[in-house]
Amino acid sequence: TGIGLVLSISIVRLILGRIPLGRVGTQQIGPYTLEREIGSGGMGNVYKAQHELLKRPTALKVMKPELNTATALRRFTREVQFASRLQHPNTVGIYDYGTSEDGRFYYSMEYLVGLSLEEIVRLFGPMSPARVKYLTRQLCGSLQEAHSLGLVHRDIKPQNIMICNCGGETDFVKVLDFGLVKSMEPIKGEQDTT
């Protein structure tokens, strides 16, 4: 059942150390109340949060304060603007973005309950060819949409592929972290350094 799956995932995440025992508290960023940190990357930290009016769980990515430079802000803004153009059901949805009162840039996206592909393989070992084919087809659908819009992900790896129970459908792929997304068309005023 759905409750059993959520409970199983929570237990696995505790074992893996993915759910911190401490909570963030009632820290507010824009209209979001942070509940706990659920991940971190080069550009920012990701928190489980709740929108003050909608009352729905959200994943909120907040740019690290030490990276609050004009160049980093342009990159972070570009990441959210590119990712928000994607509408494929296997791509994580972007809801909102803005700047907090203390100047931190953030964006919100759908909160997912599941495990990364990396976690699944580490915990359960190799997958059957049929399951790999099923998951790969979904992954390719997400990437095909990005490519049709002139975007290249550039960071596809098992940690950026979540396997979720979505709307009652199990083994539902969600592609995360378009942080290294690159437009196939040059952006005016920016030089490609890769």
PDB file of C-alpha atoms in Angstrom:
ATOM      1  CA  THR A   1       0.000   0.000   0.000  1.00  0.00           C
ATOM      2  CA  GLY A   2       0.999   3.653  -0.314  1.00  0.00           C
ATOM      3  CA  ILE A   3       1.431   4.087   3.454  1.00  0.00           C
ATOM      4  CA  GLY A   4       3.635   0.972   3.604  1.00  0.00           C
ATOM      5  CA  LEU A   5       5.792   2.284   0.750  1.00  0.00           C
ATOM      6  CA  VAL A   6       6.221   5.696   2.427  1.00  0.00           C
ATOM      7  CA  LEU A   7       7.087   4.022   5.741  1.00  0.00           C
ATOM      8  CA  SER A   8       9.549   1.648   4.026  1.00  0.00           C
ATOM      9  CA  ILE A   9      11.233   4.536   2.205  1.00  0.00           C
ATOM     10  CA  SER A  10      11.475   6.528   5.453  1.00  0.00           C
ATOM     11  CA  ILE A  11      13.099   3.581   7.247  1.00  0.00           C
ATOM     12  CA  VAL A  12      15.561   3.048   4.384  1.00  0.00           C
ATOM     13  CA  ARG A  13      16.434   6.749   4.369  1.00  0.00           C
ATOM     14  CA  LEU A  14      17.056   6.678   8.142  1.00  0.00           C
ATOM     15  CA  ILE A  15      19.374   3.707   7.637  1.00  0.00           C
ATOM     16  CA  LEU A  16      21.178   5.547   4.840  1.00  0.00           C
ATOM     17  CA  GLY A  17      21.405   8.719   6.921  1.00  0.00           C
ATOM     18  CA  ARG A  18      19.254  10.748   4.545  1.00  0.00           C
ATOM     19  CA  ILE A  19      16.778  12.003   7.178  1.00  0.00           C
ATOM     20  CA  PRO A  20      18.501  14.224   9.707  1.00  0.00           C
ATOM     21  CA  LEU A  21      17.258  13.707  13.242  1.00  0.00           C
ATOM     22  CA  GLY A  22      17.259  17.451  13.906  1.00  0.00           C
ATOM     23  CA  ARG A  23      14.683  19.733  12.359  1.00  0.00           C
ATOM     24  CA  VAL A  24      15.290  23.158  10.846  1.00  0.00           C
ATOM     25  CA  GLY A  25      12.481  24.608  12.937  1.00  0.00           C
ATOM     26  CA  THR A  26      10.297  27.456  11.829  1.00  0.00           C
ATOM     27  CA  GLN A  27      12.763  29.267   9.588  1.00  0.00           C
ATOM     28  CA  GLN A  28      10.876  31.169   6.897  1.00  0.00           C
ATOM     29  CA  ILE A  29      12.148  31.810   3.355  1.00  0.00           C
ATOM     30  CA  GLY A  30       9.665  33.791   1.316  1.00  0.00           C
ATOM     31  CA  PRO A  31       6.263  32.111   1.725  1.00  0.00           C
ATOM     32  CA  TYR A  32       7.874  28.784   2.736  1.00  0.00           C
ATOM     33  CA  THR A  33       8.443  27.299   6.196  1.00  0.00           C
ATOM     34  CA  LEU A  34      11.474  25.007   6.264  1.00  0.00           C
ATOM     35  CA  GLU A  35      10.955  21.638   7.946  1.00  0.00           C
ATOM     36  CA  ARG A  36      14.263  19.805   7.418  1.00  0.00           C
ATOM     37  CA  GLU A  37      17.243  19.627   5.108  1.00  0.00           C
ATOM     38  CA  ILE A  38      16.921  16.792   2.605  1.00  0.00           C
ATOM     39  CA  GLY A  39      19.956  17.354   0.380  1.00  0.00           C
ATOM     40  CA  SER A  40      22.764  19.633  -0.679  1.00  0.00           C
ATOM     41  CA  GLY A  41      24.782  20.347  -3.777  1.00  0.00           C
ATOM     42  CA  GLY A  42      27.364  22.724  -5.129  1.00  0.00           C
ATOM     43  CA  MET A  43      24.988  25.671  -5.520  1.00  0.00           C
ATOM     44  CA  GLY A  44      22.620  25.211  -2.618  1.00  0.00           C
ATOM     45  CA  ASN A  45      20.820  23.191   0.022  1.00  0.00           C
ATOM     46  CA  VAL A  46      17.445  21.525  -0.471  1.00  0.00           C
ATOM     47  CA  TYR A  47      14.820  21.507   2.274  1.00  0.00           C
ATOM     48  CA  LYS A  48      11.443  19.917   2.743  1.00  0.00           C
ATOM     49  CA  ALA A  49       9.227  22.966   3.193  1.00  0.00           C
ATOM     50  CA  GLN A  50       5.593  23.988   3.198  1.00  0.00           C
ATOM     51  CA  HIS A  51       3.997  26.942   1.423  1.00  0.00           C
ATOM     52  CA  GLU A  52       2.220  29.112   3.983  1.00  0.00           C
ATOM     53  CA  LEU A  53      -1.020  29.413   1.965  1.00  0.00           C
ATOM     54  CA  LEU A  54      -1.148  26.241  -0.141  1.00  0.00           C
ATOM     55  CA  LYS A  55      -0.077  23.999   2.771  1.00  0.00           C
ATOM     56  CA  ARG A  56       1.501  21.460   0.437  1.00  0.00           C
ATOM     57  CA  PRO A  57       4.912  19.863   0.912  1.00  0.00           C
ATOM     58  CA  THR A  58       7.554  21.330  -1.348  1.00  0.00           C
ATOM     59  CA  ALA A  59      11.244  20.824  -1.974  1.00  0.00           C
ATOM     60  CA  LEU A  60      12.919  24.219  -1.625  1.00  0.00           C
ATOM     61  CA  LYS A  61      16.408  24.783  -3.052  1.00  0.00           C
ATOM     62  CA  VAL A  62      18.170  27.733  -1.414  1.00  0.00           C
ATOM     63  CA  MET A  63      21.397  29.185  -2.806  1.00  0.00           C
ATOM     64  CA  LYS A  64      24.297  28.993  -0.352  1.00  0.00           C
ATOM     65  CA  PRO A  65      24.997  32.452   1.152  1.00  0.00           C
ATOM     66  CA  GLU A  66      28.721  32.261   0.367  1.00  0.00           C
ATOM     67  CA  LEU A  67      27.850  31.934  -3.335  1.00  0.00           C
ATOM     68  CA  ASN A  68      25.698  35.051  -3.399  1.00  0.00           C
ATOM     69  CA  THR A  69      27.606  36.727  -6.235  1.00  0.00           C
ATOM     70  CA  ALA A  70      26.204  38.249  -9.413  1.00  0.00           C
ATOM     71  CA  THR A  71      27.617  35.374 -11.507  1.00  0.00           C
ATOM     72  CA  ALA A  72      26.220  32.671  -9.209  1.00  0.00           C
ATOM     73  CA  LEU A  73      22.851  34.403  -9.055  1.00  0.00           C
ATOM     74  CA  ARG A  74      22.713  34.506 -12.882  1.00  0.00           C
ATOM     75  CA  ARG A  75      23.540  30.786 -13.005  1.00  0.00           C
ATOM     76  CA  PHE A  76      20.965  29.895 -10.340  1.00  0.00           C
ATOM     77  CA  THR A  77      18.309  32.033 -12.077  1.00  0.00           C
ATOM     78  CA  ARG A  78      19.126  30.406 -15.420  1.00  0.00           C
ATOM     79  CA  GLU A  79      18.811  26.938 -13.824  1.00  0.00           C
ATOM     80  CA  VAL A  80      15.311  27.617 -12.526  1.00  0.00           C
ATOM     81  CA  GLN A  81      14.145  29.390 -15.685  1.00  0.00           C
ATOM     82  CA  PHE A  82      15.337  26.572 -17.944  1.00  0.00           C
ATOM     83  CA  ALA A  83      13.973  23.843 -15.670  1.00  0.00           C
ATOM     84  CA  SER A  84      10.592  25.594 -15.349  1.00  0.00           C
ATOM     85  CA  ARG A  85      10.098  25.300 -19.118  1.00  0.00           C
ATOM     86  CA  LEU A  86      10.031  21.503 -18.817  1.00  0.00           C
ATOM     87  CA  GLN A  87       6.574  19.926 -18.510  1.00  0.00           C
ATOM     88  CA  HIS A  88       7.246  16.207 -19.029  1.00  0.00           C
ATOM     89  CA  PRO A  89       5.694  14.050 -16.263  1.00  0.00           C
ATOM     90  CA  ASN A  90       9.090  12.395 -15.644  1.00  0.00           C
ATOM     91  CA  THR A  91      10.816  15.735 -14.954  1.00  0.00           C
ATOM     92  CA  VAL A  92      10.594  17.260 -11.477  1.00  0.00           C
ATOM     93  CA  GLY A  93       8.123  20.166 -11.568  1.00  0.00           C
ATOM     94  CA  ILE A  94       9.191  23.716 -10.682  1.00  0.00           C
ATOM     95  CA  TYR A  95       6.567  25.787  -8.827  1.00  0.00           C
ATOM     96  CA  ASP A  96       8.054  29.138  -7.880  1.00  0.00           C
ATOM     97  CA  TYR A  97      11.220  31.151  -7.319  1.00  0.00           C
ATOM     98  CA  GLY A  98      12.266  34.357  -5.635  1.00  0.00           C
ATOM     99  CA  THR A  99      14.571  36.083  -3.186  1.00  0.00           C
ATOM    100  CA  SER A 100      14.141  35.964   0.587  1.00  0.00           C
ATOM    101  CA  GLU A 101      14.101  39.108   2.749  1.00  0.00           C
ATOM    102  CA  ASP A 102      17.744  38.465   3.675  1.00  0.00           C
ATOM    103  CA  GLY A 103      18.755  38.212  -0.011  1.00  0.00           C
ATOM    104  CA  ARG A 104      18.932  34.423  -0.515  1.00  0.00           C
ATOM    105  CA  PHE A 105      17.709  33.161  -3.872  1.00  0.00           C
ATOM    106  CA  TYR A 106      15.427  30.103  -3.774  1.00  0.00           C
ATOM    107  CA  TYR A 107      13.135  28.040  -5.914  1.00  0.00           C
ATOM    108  CA  SER A 108      10.472  25.495  -5.066  1.00  0.00           C
ATOM    109  CA  MET A 109       9.724  22.233  -6.789  1.00  0.00           C
ATOM    110  CA  GLU A 110       7.582  19.183  -6.242  1.00  0.00           C
ATOM    111  CA  TYR A 111       8.470  17.178  -3.154  1.00  0.00           C
ATOM    112  CA  LEU A 112       9.075  13.527  -4.063  1.00  0.00           C
ATOM    113  CA  VAL A 113       8.809  10.450  -1.881  1.00  0.00           C
ATOM    114  CA  GLY A 114      11.095   7.765  -3.231  1.00  0.00           C
ATOM    115  CA  LEU A 115      14.673   6.601  -3.566  1.00  0.00           C
ATOM    116  CA  SER A 116      17.351   7.584  -6.022  1.00  0.00           C
ATOM    117  CA  LEU A 117      18.415   5.007  -8.574  1.00  0.00           C
ATOM    118  CA  GLU A 118      21.788   4.945  -6.805  1.00  0.00           C
ATOM    119  CA  GLU A 119      20.123   4.061  -3.474  1.00  0.00           C
ATOM    120  CA  ILE A 120      17.976   1.336  -5.047  1.00  0.00           C
ATOM    121  CA  VAL A 121      20.944  -0.376  -6.706  1.00  0.00           C
ATOM    122  CA  ARG A 122      23.055  -0.076  -3.555  1.00  0.00           C
ATOM    123  CA  LEU A 123      20.304  -1.554  -1.381  1.00  0.00           C
ATOM    124  CA  PHE A 124      18.815  -4.185  -3.678  1.00  0.00           C
ATOM    125  CA  GLY A 125      21.520  -4.944  -6.240  1.00  0.00           C
ATOM    126  CA  PRO A 126      21.125  -5.335  -9.993  1.00  0.00           C
ATOM    127  CA  MET A 127      17.702  -4.900 -11.603  1.00  0.00           C
ATOM    128  CA  SER A 128      15.985  -7.154 -14.091  1.00  0.00           C
ATOM    129  CA  PRO A 129      16.392  -6.180 -17.764  1.00  0.00           C
ATOM    130  CA  ALA A 130      12.628  -5.570 -18.010  1.00  0.00           C
ATOM    131  CA  ARG A 131      12.702  -3.086 -15.110  1.00  0.00           C
ATOM    132  CA  VAL A 132      15.780  -1.321 -16.514  1.00  0.00           C
ATOM    133  CA  LYS A 133      14.006  -0.963 -19.870  1.00  0.00           C
ATOM    134  CA  TYR A 134      10.863   0.397 -18.159  1.00  0.00           C
ATOM    135  CA  LEU A 135      12.825   2.990 -16.149  1.00  0.00           C
ATOM    136  CA  THR A 136      15.064   3.952 -19.079  1.00  0.00           C
ATOM    137  CA  ARG A 137      12.070   4.632 -21.329  1.00  0.00           C
ATOM    138  CA  GLN A 138      10.776   7.164 -18.769  1.00  0.00           C
ATOM    139  CA  LEU A 139      14.208   8.768 -18.368  1.00  0.00           C
ATOM    140  CA  CYS A 140      14.536   9.129 -22.135  1.00  0.00           C
ATOM    141  CA  GLY A 141      11.093  10.770 -22.321  1.00  0.00           C
ATOM    142  CA  SER A 142      12.204  13.468 -19.890  1.00  0.00           C
ATOM    143  CA  LEU A 143      15.482  14.067 -21.721  1.00  0.00           C
ATOM    144  CA  GLN A 144      13.778  14.069 -25.141  1.00  0.00           C
ATOM    145  CA  GLU A 145      11.559  16.957 -24.063  1.00  0.00           C
ATOM    146  CA  ALA A 146      14.582  18.888 -22.764  1.00  0.00           C
ATOM    147  CA  HIS A 147      16.445  18.303 -26.039  1.00  0.00           C
ATOM    148  CA  SER A 148      13.409  19.386 -28.082  1.00  0.00           C
ATOM    149  CA  LEU A 149      13.568  22.714 -26.199  1.00  0.00           C
ATOM    150  CA  GLY A 150      17.285  23.062 -26.904  1.00  0.00           C
ATOM    151  CA  LEU A 151      18.433  22.037 -23.393  1.00  0.00           C
ATOM    152  CA  VAL A 152      21.064  19.484 -22.381  1.00  0.00           C
ATOM    153  CA  HIS A 153      21.033  18.184 -18.774  1.00  0.00           C
ATOM    154  CA  ARG A 154      24.825  17.475 -18.446  1.00  0.00           C
ATOM    155  CA  ASP A 155      24.558  15.786 -15.025  1.00  0.00           C
ATOM    156  CA  ILE A 156      22.625  12.573 -15.582  1.00  0.00           C
ATOM    157  CA  LYS A 157      23.719  10.131 -12.906  1.00  0.00           C
ATOM    158  CA  PRO A 158      21.954   7.638 -10.614  1.00  0.00           C
ATOM    159  CA  GLN A 159      21.706  10.212  -7.785  1.00  0.00           C
ATOM    160  CA  ASN A 160      19.676  12.547 -10.053  1.00  0.00           C
ATOM    161  CA  ILE A 161      17.109   9.915 -11.006  1.00  0.00           C
ATOM    162  CA  MET A 162      14.381   9.348  -8.404  1.00  0.00           C
ATOM    163  CA  ILE A 163      12.145   6.301  -8.448  1.00  0.00           C
ATOM    164  CA  CYS A 164       8.828   7.239  -6.838  1.00  0.00           C
ATOM    165  CA  ASN A 165       5.292   6.143  -6.185  1.00  0.00           C
ATOM    166  CA  CYS A 166       3.484   8.863  -8.117  1.00  0.00           C
ATOM    167  CA  GLY A 167      -0.306   8.971  -8.170  1.00  0.00           C
ATOM    168  CA  GLY A 168      -0.449   5.293  -7.267  1.00  0.00           C
ATOM    169  CA  GLU A 169       1.959   4.295 -10.043  1.00  0.00           C
ATOM    170  CA  THR A 170       5.102   2.565  -8.759  1.00  0.00           C
ATOM    171  CA  ASP A 171       8.525   2.759 -10.397  1.00  0.00           C
ATOM    172  CA  PHE A 172       7.768   6.264 -11.665  1.00  0.00           C
ATOM    173  CA  VAL A 173      10.957   8.068 -12.750  1.00  0.00           C
ATOM    174  CA  LYS A 174      11.604  11.732 -11.950  1.00  0.00           C
ATOM    175  CA  VAL A 175      14.705  13.443 -13.362  1.00  0.00           C
ATOM    176  CA  LEU A 176      16.202  15.955 -10.906  1.00  0.00           C
ATOM    177  CA  ASP A 177      18.806  18.695 -10.771  1.00  0.00           C
ATOM    178  CA  PHE A 178      18.975  20.594 -13.984  1.00  0.00           C
ATOM    179  CA  GLY A 179      21.719  22.655 -12.280  1.00  0.00           C
ATOM    180  CA  LEU A 180      24.204  22.003 -15.063  1.00  0.00           C
ATOM    181  CA  VAL A 181      21.630  22.426 -17.820  1.00  0.00           C
ATOM    182  CA  LYS A 182      23.004  24.057 -20.921  1.00  0.00           C
ATOM    183  CA  SER A 183      21.091  25.723 -23.683  1.00  0.00           C
ATOM    184  CA  MET A 184      22.176  24.590 -27.132  1.00  0.00           C
ATOM    185  CA  GLU A 185      21.750  28.224 -28.148  1.00  0.00           C
ATOM    186  CA  PRO A 186      24.207  30.808 -26.777  1.00  0.00           C
ATOM    187  CA  ILE A 187      22.890  33.106 -24.070  1.00  0.00           C
ATOM    188  CA  LYS A 188      23.480  36.777 -24.801  1.00  0.00           C
ATOM    189  CA  GLY A 189      26.183  38.219 -22.552  1.00  0.00           C
ATOM    190  CA  GLU A 190      27.439  34.859 -21.238  1.00  0.00           C
ATOM    191  CA  GLN A 191      30.526  32.974 -22.262  1.00  0.00           C
ATOM    192  CA  ASP A 192      30.534  29.169 -22.280  1.00  0.00           C
ATOM    193  CA  THR A 193      33.355  27.969 -20.033  1.00  0.00           C
ATOM    194  CA  THR A 194      32.826  24.237 -20.455  1.00  0.00           C
TER     195      THR A 194
END
